[in-house]
XYZ file of C-alpha atoms in Angstrom:
600
model
C 0.115 -11.104 -20.735
C 2.839 -12.522 -22.587
C 6.741 -12.681 -21.314
C 9.445 -13.484 -23.572
C 10.658 -17.298 -23.531
C 13.637 -18.687 -25.467
C 12.870 -20.108 -28.836
C 14.039 -24.266 -29.599
C 16.302 -22.067 -31.892
C 18.138 -20.358 -29.364
C 18.676 -23.227 -27.368
C 19.849 -25.088 -29.953
C 22.775 -22.856 -29.908
C 24.042 -23.743 -26.950
C 25.485 -27.230 -28.087
C 29.080 -27.271 -28.376
C 31.563 -29.567 -29.822
C 34.054 -31.929 -27.896
C 36.908 -29.668 -26.366
C 40.411 -30.497 -27.724
C 43.471 -31.506 -25.424
C 45.060 -28.051 -26.028
C 43.529 -25.216 -23.933
C 41.826 -22.313 -25.824
C 44.389 -19.445 -25.556
C 47.524 -21.982 -27.048
C 44.990 -23.178 -29.885
C 44.678 -19.501 -30.392
C 48.053 -18.493 -30.855
C 48.722 -21.829 -32.378
C 51.356 -22.543 -30.034
C 52.332 -26.003 -27.704
C 50.429 -26.835 -24.859
C 50.978 -29.170 -22.311
C 47.678 -28.739 -20.691
C 47.209 -32.148 -20.837
C 49.828 -33.482 -18.707
C 50.178 -30.484 -16.356
C 46.435 -29.288 -16.344
C 45.226 -25.802 -16.277
C 46.855 -23.083 -16.896
C 49.666 -24.534 -18.671
C 52.911 -23.822 -19.111
C 52.453 -21.758 -22.097
C 49.831 -19.663 -20.230
C 52.123 -19.288 -17.392
C 54.820 -18.361 -19.351
C 52.919 -15.807 -20.834
C 51.515 -14.190 -18.045
C 54.977 -13.949 -16.386
C 55.724 -12.066 -19.366
C 52.800 -9.932 -19.657
C 53.603 -9.210 -15.832
C 56.853 -8.028 -16.271
C 55.791 -5.425 -18.859
C 53.321 -3.914 -16.888
C 55.847 -3.668 -13.952
C 57.934 -1.758 -16.687
C 55.697 0.486 -17.688
C 53.404 1.049 -14.530
C 56.083 0.366 -11.678
C 55.643 -2.261 -8.783
C 52.246 -1.337 -7.319
C 50.387 -1.875 -10.880
C 52.105 -5.244 -10.544
C 51.021 -6.026 -7.097
C 47.114 -5.032 -8.520
C 47.772 -6.771 -11.466
C 48.524 -9.831 -9.995
C 46.084 -9.579 -7.071
C 43.374 -9.449 -9.694
C 44.339 -11.396 -12.555
C 46.059 -14.575 -11.096
C 43.366 -16.337 -9.185
C 40.660 -15.901 -12.168
C 42.840 -16.836 -14.977
C 42.261 -20.520 -13.650
C 38.386 -20.653 -14.219
C 37.827 -21.744 -18.319
C 35.544 -18.492 -18.703
C 38.554 -16.435 -18.137
C 40.727 -18.775 -20.597
C 38.206 -17.326 -23.232
C 38.521 -14.236 -22.557
C 41.968 -14.261 -22.744
C 41.599 -16.034 -25.982
C 39.144 -13.034 -27.389
C 41.811 -10.677 -26.128
C 45.110 -12.077 -27.139
C 44.072 -13.661 -30.512
C 46.182 -12.353 -33.100
C 43.574 -13.481 -35.671
C 41.282 -10.609 -34.860
C 43.629 -7.255 -34.221
C 40.379 -4.930 -35.077
C 38.686 -6.566 -32.174
C 41.488 -5.683 -29.663
C 41.925 -1.873 -31.108
C 38.031 -1.532 -31.234
C 37.348 -1.788 -27.229
C 36.131 1.441 -25.778
C 38.050 3.224 -22.739
C 36.802 1.312 -19.310
C 35.141 -1.688 -21.233
C 36.313 -5.043 -21.346
C 37.272 -7.498 -24.252
C 34.731 -10.122 -22.648
C 32.019 -7.947 -22.873
C 30.640 -8.621 -25.827
C 30.841 -12.404 -24.973
C 29.052 -12.315 -21.975
C 25.521 -11.713 -23.453
C 26.519 -14.649 -25.864
C 27.293 -17.096 -23.356
C 23.714 -15.753 -21.537
C 21.927 -16.304 -24.556
C 23.316 -19.872 -25.488
C 22.639 -20.636 -22.031
C 19.008 -19.886 -21.462
C 16.566 -21.925 -19.355
C 14.430 -24.504 -21.027
C 10.620 -23.256 -21.829
C 8.126 -25.015 -19.763
C 5.956 -27.795 -21.296
C 2.729 -28.624 -21.315
C 2.619 -29.989 -18.041
C 4.163 -27.143 -16.439
C 1.963 -24.480 -18.485
C -1.036 -26.327 -17.400
C 0.056 -26.482 -13.867
C 0.407 -22.762 -13.755
C -2.971 -22.178 -15.595
C -5.049 -23.796 -13.149
C -3.145 -21.879 -10.398
C -4.128 -19.072 -12.052
C -1.228 -17.447 -12.741
C -1.597 -15.976 -16.010
C -5.177 -14.928 -15.211
C -4.563 -11.176 -14.350
C -6.831 -8.475 -12.968
C -8.671 -5.991 -14.561
C -6.602 -3.420 -16.244
C -8.233 -0.395 -13.954
C -7.039 -2.607 -10.443
C -3.706 -3.198 -12.447
C -3.184 0.583 -12.822
C -3.870 1.452 -9.410
C -1.665 -1.071 -7.968
C 1.007 0.066 -10.236
C 0.274 3.754 -9.315
C 0.300 3.095 -5.609
C 4.004 1.020 -6.068
C 5.546 4.248 -7.550
C 3.496 6.707 -5.340
C 4.072 5.114 -2.097
C 5.846 1.442 -1.784
C 8.808 2.810 -3.871
C 11.038 3.266 -1.531
C 13.955 1.855 -2.841
C 14.482 3.100 -6.860
C 15.639 -0.197 -8.244
C 13.396 0.015 -11.496
C 13.503 1.841 -14.451
C 10.455 3.582 -14.387
C 9.874 4.718 -17.609
C 11.255 1.380 -19.313
C 8.837 -0.697 -17.270
C 5.809 1.510 -17.934
C 6.295 1.070 -21.356
C 6.891 -2.458 -21.353
C 3.847 -2.406 -19.131
C 1.287 -0.595 -21.353
C 2.205 -2.811 -24.165
C 1.650 -5.649 -22.402
C 5.190 -6.994 -22.522
C 6.513 -6.866 -19.248
C 8.163 -9.234 -16.824
C 4.965 -11.037 -14.885
C 7.655 -11.948 -11.945
C 8.422 -8.416 -11.541
C 4.926 -7.363 -12.026
C 3.306 -9.807 -9.310
C 6.092 -9.050 -7.106
C 5.337 -4.532 -7.112
C 1.713 -5.886 -7.034
C 2.260 -7.514 -3.596
C 4.546 -4.947 -2.193
C 1.523 -2.441 -3.032
C -1.061 -4.336 -1.688
C -0.914 -3.182 1.847
C -1.364 0.379 0.444
C -3.685 0.081 -2.326
C -6.890 1.907 -1.923
C -9.974 -0.721 -0.745
C -11.386 -0.701 -4.410
C -8.199 -2.425 -6.100
C -8.185 -5.069 -3.220
C -11.625 -6.164 -4.225
C -11.592 -5.550 -7.700
C -8.667 -8.130 -7.797
C -11.239 -10.427 -5.970
C -9.399 -10.601 -2.275
C -11.049 -10.174 0.629
C -8.770 -7.817 2.462
C -5.015 -6.953 2.292
C -3.724 -9.747 3.469
C -5.321 -12.229 0.829
C -3.999 -10.087 -1.661
C -0.606 -9.543 -0.861
C -0.397 -13.645 0.074
C -1.985 -14.113 -3.456
C 0.461 -12.020 -5.412
C 3.406 -13.157 -3.205
C 2.564 -17.033 -4.136
C 2.313 -16.411 -7.786
C 5.375 -14.750 -7.922
C 7.184 -17.459 -6.073
C 5.742 -19.585 -8.381
C 6.830 -18.328 -11.791
C 10.228 -17.879 -9.842
C 10.466 -21.920 -8.818
C 9.227 -22.570 -12.754
C 12.470 -20.406 -14.171
C 9.287 -18.888 -15.734
C 11.329 -15.364 -16.049
C 14.658 -15.895 -17.907
C 16.164 -12.186 -17.722
C 18.668 -12.056 -14.567
C 17.929 -8.158 -14.159
C 14.188 -8.706 -13.939
C 14.884 -11.649 -11.384
C 16.928 -9.363 -9.461
C 14.479 -6.423 -9.149
C 11.646 -8.717 -8.631
C 13.670 -10.726 -5.532
C 14.541 -7.245 -4.206
C 10.723 -6.227 -4.369
C 9.575 -9.510 -2.283
C 12.409 -8.688 0.057
C 10.349 -5.674 1.755
C 7.382 -8.089 2.260
C 6.452 -9.829 5.788
C 3.675 -12.135 5.543
C 1.169 -12.751 8.178
C 2.535 -15.923 8.493
C 5.841 -18.039 8.970
C 7.241 -18.834 5.321
C 10.909 -20.658 4.121
C 10.665 -17.599 1.841
C 10.804 -14.970 4.061
C 12.322 -11.316 3.553
C 16.193 -12.689 4.797
C 15.820 -15.697 1.702
C 14.937 -13.012 -0.809
C 17.616 -10.786 0.129
C 19.775 -13.426 0.167
C 18.472 -14.828 -3.430
C 19.430 -11.085 -4.718
C 22.773 -10.927 -3.507
C 23.344 -14.301 -5.567
C 21.531 -12.640 -8.356
C 23.786 -9.181 -8.011
C 26.936 -11.786 -8.246
C 25.951 -13.187 -11.271
C 24.814 -9.933 -12.984
C 28.188 -8.766 -12.479
C 26.650 -5.331 -10.513
C 29.713 -4.289 -8.520
C 32.071 -4.738 -10.716
C 30.200 -2.566 -13.466
C 29.995 0.059 -11.571
C 33.230 0.131 -10.401
C 34.392 0.646 -13.648
C 32.058 3.667 -14.255
C 32.052 3.068 -18.059
C 29.787 6.236 -18.659
C 28.250 4.427 -22.141
C 26.732 1.844 -20.395
C 23.420 2.934 -20.110
C 22.249 1.182 -17.017
C 24.810 2.343 -14.903
C 22.596 4.505 -12.978
C 20.542 1.731 -12.288
C 22.926 -0.817 -11.372
C 24.309 1.657 -8.657
C 21.082 2.591 -7.253
C 20.736 -1.257 -6.980
C 24.274 -1.891 -5.513
C 23.921 0.830 -2.743
C 19.767 -0.265 -1.891
C 21.606 -3.904 -1.410
C 24.193 -2.683 0.970
C 21.756 -0.585 3.139
C 19.579 -3.724 3.456
C 22.870 -6.179 3.961
C 23.287 -3.616 6.804
C 19.682 -3.836 8.222
C 19.831 -7.561 7.695
C 22.802 -7.631 10.288
C 21.045 -5.303 12.327
C 17.647 -7.233 12.780
C 20.195 -10.164 13.995
C 23.623 -9.185 14.476
C 24.052 -13.118 14.245
C 23.625 -12.968 10.644
C 26.760 -12.734 8.384
C 27.364 -9.016 6.480
C 27.507 -10.139 3.153
C 28.913 -7.304 1.580
C 31.045 -6.157 4.215
C 34.311 -6.895 2.940
C 33.336 -5.564 -0.402
C 34.894 -1.950 -1.603
C 32.178 0.797 -0.976
C 30.958 2.219 -4.290
C 31.374 5.930 -5.176
C 28.612 7.555 -2.809
C 25.344 7.966 -4.495
C 24.163 11.581 -5.745
C 21.297 13.236 -7.496
C 22.682 12.553 -10.846
C 22.215 8.987 -10.246
C 18.482 9.163 -11.312
C 17.118 9.061 -14.796
C 15.756 12.717 -15.677
C 11.998 12.286 -15.985
C 10.622 12.236 -19.567
C 7.233 14.898 -18.568
C 6.532 14.146 -22.471
C 5.573 10.644 -21.820
C 2.140 9.472 -20.677
C 2.632 9.246 -16.794
C -0.449 9.142 -15.542
C 0.969 6.254 -13.385
C 3.562 7.797 -12.054
C 4.792 11.102 -10.490
C 8.530 12.869 -10.550
C 10.939 11.716 -8.465
C 11.146 14.198 -5.893
C 14.191 15.978 -4.755
C 13.463 14.766 -0.929
C 13.324 10.883 -2.220
C 16.489 11.408 -3.747
C 18.325 12.730 -0.891
C 16.465 9.925 1.494
C 17.780 6.979 0.002
C 21.310 8.927 -0.287
C 20.983 9.302 3.679
C 19.729 6.225 4.252
C 23.271 5.165 2.449
C 25.356 7.153 4.829
C 23.962 6.232 7.536
C 24.073 2.103 6.687
C 27.993 2.945 6.804
C 28.298 4.827 9.904
C 26.344 1.915 11.538
C 28.229 -0.773 9.595
C 31.443 0.370 10.842
C 30.260 0.657 14.294
C 28.845 -2.882 13.890
C 31.828 -4.607 12.620
C 33.651 -3.137 15.367
C 31.441 -4.427 18.195
C 31.127 -7.935 16.252
C 34.965 -7.884 16.022
C 35.841 -6.784 19.777
C 37.990 -4.033 18.346
C 39.697 -2.204 20.910
C 38.459 0.927 18.988
C 35.785 3.157 21.467
C 32.863 2.844 19.862
C 31.537 6.235 21.027
C 33.784 8.070 18.882
C 32.666 6.041 15.988
C 28.857 6.951 16.968
C 30.022 10.673 16.722
C 29.626 10.920 12.836
C 26.003 9.687 13.628
C 25.317 13.291 15.457
C 26.968 15.379 12.566
C 24.687 13.080 10.272
C 21.673 14.045 11.950
C 22.496 17.712 12.405
C 22.959 18.338 8.990
C 20.408 16.009 7.594
C 17.000 18.315 7.144
C 19.365 20.509 5.339
C 19.905 18.425 2.641
C 17.192 16.966 2.438
C 15.879 20.573 1.929
C 13.391 20.697 4.699
C 12.100 23.670 6.205
C 9.370 22.182 8.586
C 10.953 18.722 9.331
C 7.322 17.344 10.814
C 5.228 18.914 8.338
C 2.034 16.879 8.093
C 2.561 16.117 4.328
C 6.216 15.393 5.201
C 7.244 11.760 4.909
C 10.713 11.104 3.546
C 12.679 13.470 6.628
C 10.777 11.591 9.893
C 11.515 7.731 7.994
C 14.727 8.490 7.786
C 15.394 9.796 11.636
C 13.453 6.846 12.867
C 15.709 4.502 11.306
C 18.410 6.343 12.737
C 17.465 6.107 16.210
C 15.915 2.411 15.739
C 19.580 1.492 14.710
C 21.047 3.592 17.369
C 18.970 2.001 19.939
C 19.961 -1.704 18.883
C 23.531 -0.692 18.769
C 23.394 1.084 22.573
C 21.238 -1.836 24.148
C 23.878 -4.551 22.864
C 26.721 -2.203 23.723
C 25.186 -1.821 27.553
C 25.004 -5.624 27.984
C 28.175 -6.269 26.378
C 29.795 -3.721 28.764
C 27.709 -4.127 31.858
C 30.309 -6.139 33.847
C 34.089 -4.935 32.861
C 33.234 -1.105 31.639
C 30.534 0.580 33.578
C 30.719 3.845 32.932
C 30.688 2.421 29.000
C 27.294 0.842 30.063
C 26.138 3.904 31.776
C 26.756 5.884 28.249
C 25.140 3.492 26.330
C 22.209 3.278 28.429
C 21.901 6.987 28.371
C 22.326 6.994 24.273
C 19.644 4.457 23.984
C 17.281 6.298 26.445
C 17.682 9.298 24.544
C 16.648 7.129 21.350
C 13.917 5.745 22.698
C 12.675 9.157 23.268
C 13.365 10.701 20.236
C 11.427 7.492 18.332
C 8.502 8.485 20.787
C 8.601 12.111 19.476
C 8.177 10.965 16.121
C 5.888 8.580 16.545
C 3.822 11.017 18.551
C 3.980 13.577 15.378
C 3.102 11.005 12.961
C 0.076 9.920 15.202
C -1.340 13.403 15.547
C -0.610 14.209 11.699
C -2.885 10.925 10.924
C -0.099 10.195 8.145
C 1.012 6.710 9.248
C 0.028 5.071 6.301
C 1.358 7.129 4.095
C 4.890 6.020 5.285
C 6.851 3.247 3.864
C 7.093 -0.235 5.692
C 10.545 0.409 7.195
C 8.610 3.277 9.295
C 5.770 1.350 10.291
C 7.821 -1.860 11.692
C 9.343 0.346 13.831
C 6.604 0.989 15.793
C 6.623 -2.286 17.216
C 10.332 -2.296 17.542
C 9.267 0.655 20.004
C 6.575 -0.814 21.569
C 9.274 -4.201 22.716
C 11.854 -1.235 24.173
C 9.030 0.246 26.048
C 7.839 -3.455 27.665
C 11.564 -4.334 28.376
C 11.707 -0.567 30.113
C 8.981 -1.154 32.082
C 9.955 -4.749 33.221
C 13.249 -3.943 33.972
C 14.105 -4.238 37.883
C 16.828 -1.699 37.359
C 15.089 0.941 36.145
C 13.616 3.633 38.462
C 9.606 3.509 39.213
C 9.672 6.651 37.367
C 11.050 5.814 34.387
C 9.208 2.379 34.204
C 5.828 4.032 35.207
C 6.511 6.526 31.909
C 7.371 3.223 29.841
C 4.067 1.930 30.990
C 2.428 5.484 29.875
C 4.582 5.151 26.357
C 2.924 1.775 25.552
C -0.436 3.073 25.543
C 0.562 5.547 23.132
C 2.562 3.518 20.669
C -0.454 1.361 20.864
C -2.440 3.610 19.733
C 0.154 3.880 16.627
C 0.021 0.545 15.945
C -3.543 0.389 16.084
C -3.679 2.551 12.801
C -1.990 0.207 11.041
C -3.438 -2.727 12.534
C -3.976 -4.582 8.782
C -1.051 -4.561 7.592
C 0.212 -8.368 7.515
C 3.560 -7.517 8.995
C 1.840 -5.803 11.661
C -0.912 -8.423 12.211
C 1.299 -11.696 12.442
C 3.222 -9.513 15.759
C 0.150 -8.578 17.776
C -0.956 -11.983 19.341
C 2.500 -12.047 21.038
C 2.377 -8.306 22.420
C -1.030 -8.929 23.777
C -0.176 -11.534 25.785
C 2.999 -10.173 26.998
C 0.673 -6.952 28.012
C -2.108 -9.109 28.961
C -0.017 -11.215 31.154
C 2.166 -8.042 32.687
C -1.166 -5.902 32.937
C 0.461 -3.034 31.122
C -1.970 -1.942 28.585
C -5.196 -0.663 29.526
C -6.910 -1.293 26.923
C -8.631 -4.683 26.534
C -6.843 -7.133 24.012
C -10.259 -7.776 22.340
C -9.794 -4.102 20.990
C -7.798 -5.641 17.921
C -9.783 -8.775 17.979
C -11.907 -7.944 14.605
C -8.789 -7.497 12.380
C -6.732 -10.540 12.734
C -5.989 -12.397 9.474
C -7.104 -15.982 9.562
C -3.419 -17.306 10.254
C -3.043 -15.346 13.362
C -6.853 -15.958 14.615
C -5.620 -19.801 14.997
C -2.418 -18.385 17.030
C -4.430 -15.763 18.969
C -7.171 -18.862 20.151
C -3.668 -20.897 20.906
C -1.561 -18.905 22.294
C -5.072 -17.650 25.040
C -5.237 -21.464 25.970
C -1.427 -21.459 26.560
C -1.766 -18.316 28.750
C -4.966 -19.362 30.650
C -2.911 -22.897 31.214
C 0.184 -20.947 32.547
C -1.767 -18.180 34.399
C -0.058 -19.145 37.498
C 3.200 -19.022 36.331
C 5.447 -17.242 39.103
C 7.391 -14.142 36.566
C 10.602 -14.624 39.362
C 11.174 -17.757 37.750
C 11.374 -15.743 34.335
C 14.866 -14.001 34.788
C 15.246 -10.867 32.664
C 17.398 -11.106 29.936
C 18.773 -14.393 30.498
C 17.049 -16.739 28.124
C 16.983 -14.734 25.443
C 19.563 -13.543 22.861
C 20.068 -9.673 22.881
C 21.686 -9.887 19.399
C 18.102 -8.761 17.534
C 15.362 -6.773 16.243
C 11.954 -6.967 16.191
C 11.644 -7.151 12.283
C 13.117 -10.489 12.006
C 9.940 -12.215 13.150
C 12.034 -15.515 13.297
C 11.579 -15.552 17.156
C 7.461 -15.874 16.474
C 8.078 -19.072 15.036
C 9.931 -20.767 17.997
C 8.205 -18.365 20.648
C 7.432 -20.316 23.738
C 5.235 -19.678 26.729
C 8.291 -18.928 29.092
C 9.592 -16.522 27.485
C 6.568 -13.680 27.976
C 8.925 -11.346 29.200
C 9.938 -10.335 25.580
C 13.516 -9.509 26.717
C 16.126 -8.813 23.930
C 13.423 -9.037 21.227
C 12.322 -6.069 19.164
């Protein structure tokens, strides 16, 4: 499949002449410039900025002045913004100044030109030969690719960050982004039919997901994809993948890369301008809100992670109109129309992220505001969720979006209340007890959802966010069962719930993220005698990498089977700030941390 790459003629366009001593605005206005003496901005530019600000003050008042100075003073120091001013203020092109549409910026015409001039270089013969030997250009048969693409849009497409009609048009013409295509294949591998997995030449889902993932990595490393938007979409798609072994290119790496590319692509500012004439405005708005949700989610995965978008102004909330209208006249055998529940599910996730983002910020900054008051919007949100999503039978066996959204909310609440309980244990007894009761209630609700999904046999239809909630629930039950401060009844109920949750996990044991977690769980359950089914029950589904991990873990367990558990203080040596999905703990896990406290 061919991908567009810049030609030598296009690269040659990037050559620029020698800069003069005068700055660009002064040169354009043909006035004296002292930039060589005073630096940038020169005295003339500073004077011009002062006059402009005074004019704004006359017309718009003081508030407009403050807004203008805040928005313009700092960026004007960058040469790129001086070029913007030169285009905007140049007297030689009045027709350009008058042709700007409301909501557009004069630099909008310059940005695509600069991106065109500064395209990355073409791959040389050595690079192409290397990628060819790695099989990057060896795509599966078309019928199997169609299965993977259809699976992505039907099951793995929980984040609508791609314009489906445009992508499928380029895909069918053989001209789509190869990097994005491999990212889609890697995400689809854990849901795709076995026929597609074997047809692509892989023995199992683990091998398929890793194979596609590594090819996308190679294309990324060689800068094969020159389109920033496609790089952003591909990075966000790879950000939901958790392999069955540690890697530097984990989901956090791709999330941070997505933030970087979104800033580079000016996604937030483009959305904030609300230029209705911009054809991709809806797509950009969905991309930004998905990034915002991921930002809050990653902070909950590990509260030591920085919340990158915490201080970025929120955009107008998403609504149903932020999706493109599906063209039913098109050949749509590879995708189905986006349902009302799919749209409202993302909208609900965005609302949920705002609620918990505010709570997390308050807890991190140790504000005096009562977190219990901040949690009240969560109760209101849950009460109205079914109605907002148009759900009449919340747990119908064909419904996945409502229980998934609800489960994520209880997972967030469990993390938050567990953190509050530990923070308030010594200084706020009543608050700690309140957090304990909310935590217990959240665990119970998660248990109920898991039971319904298990009874319906539909867990394989659920997105990865729900699947990875099950190990988090299991770790919560383990912690409760080992907590000496709990009553015998509560600990006994937790042990029963462990068996039930293991049954749920057994349904998705071939998902790489789950298979990676199982060895650690089984060691804890075996040592503490918390699970009635032999751990060998799962032995036949190990990935090759985890078979080695399991053998090593078993040897360690045998060597340490005389450890006195009384020497392992509950919660003293493990961080309470985290969530099981991070999987960073598996890379530094030690046998002395068998209680699993603090990690779920």
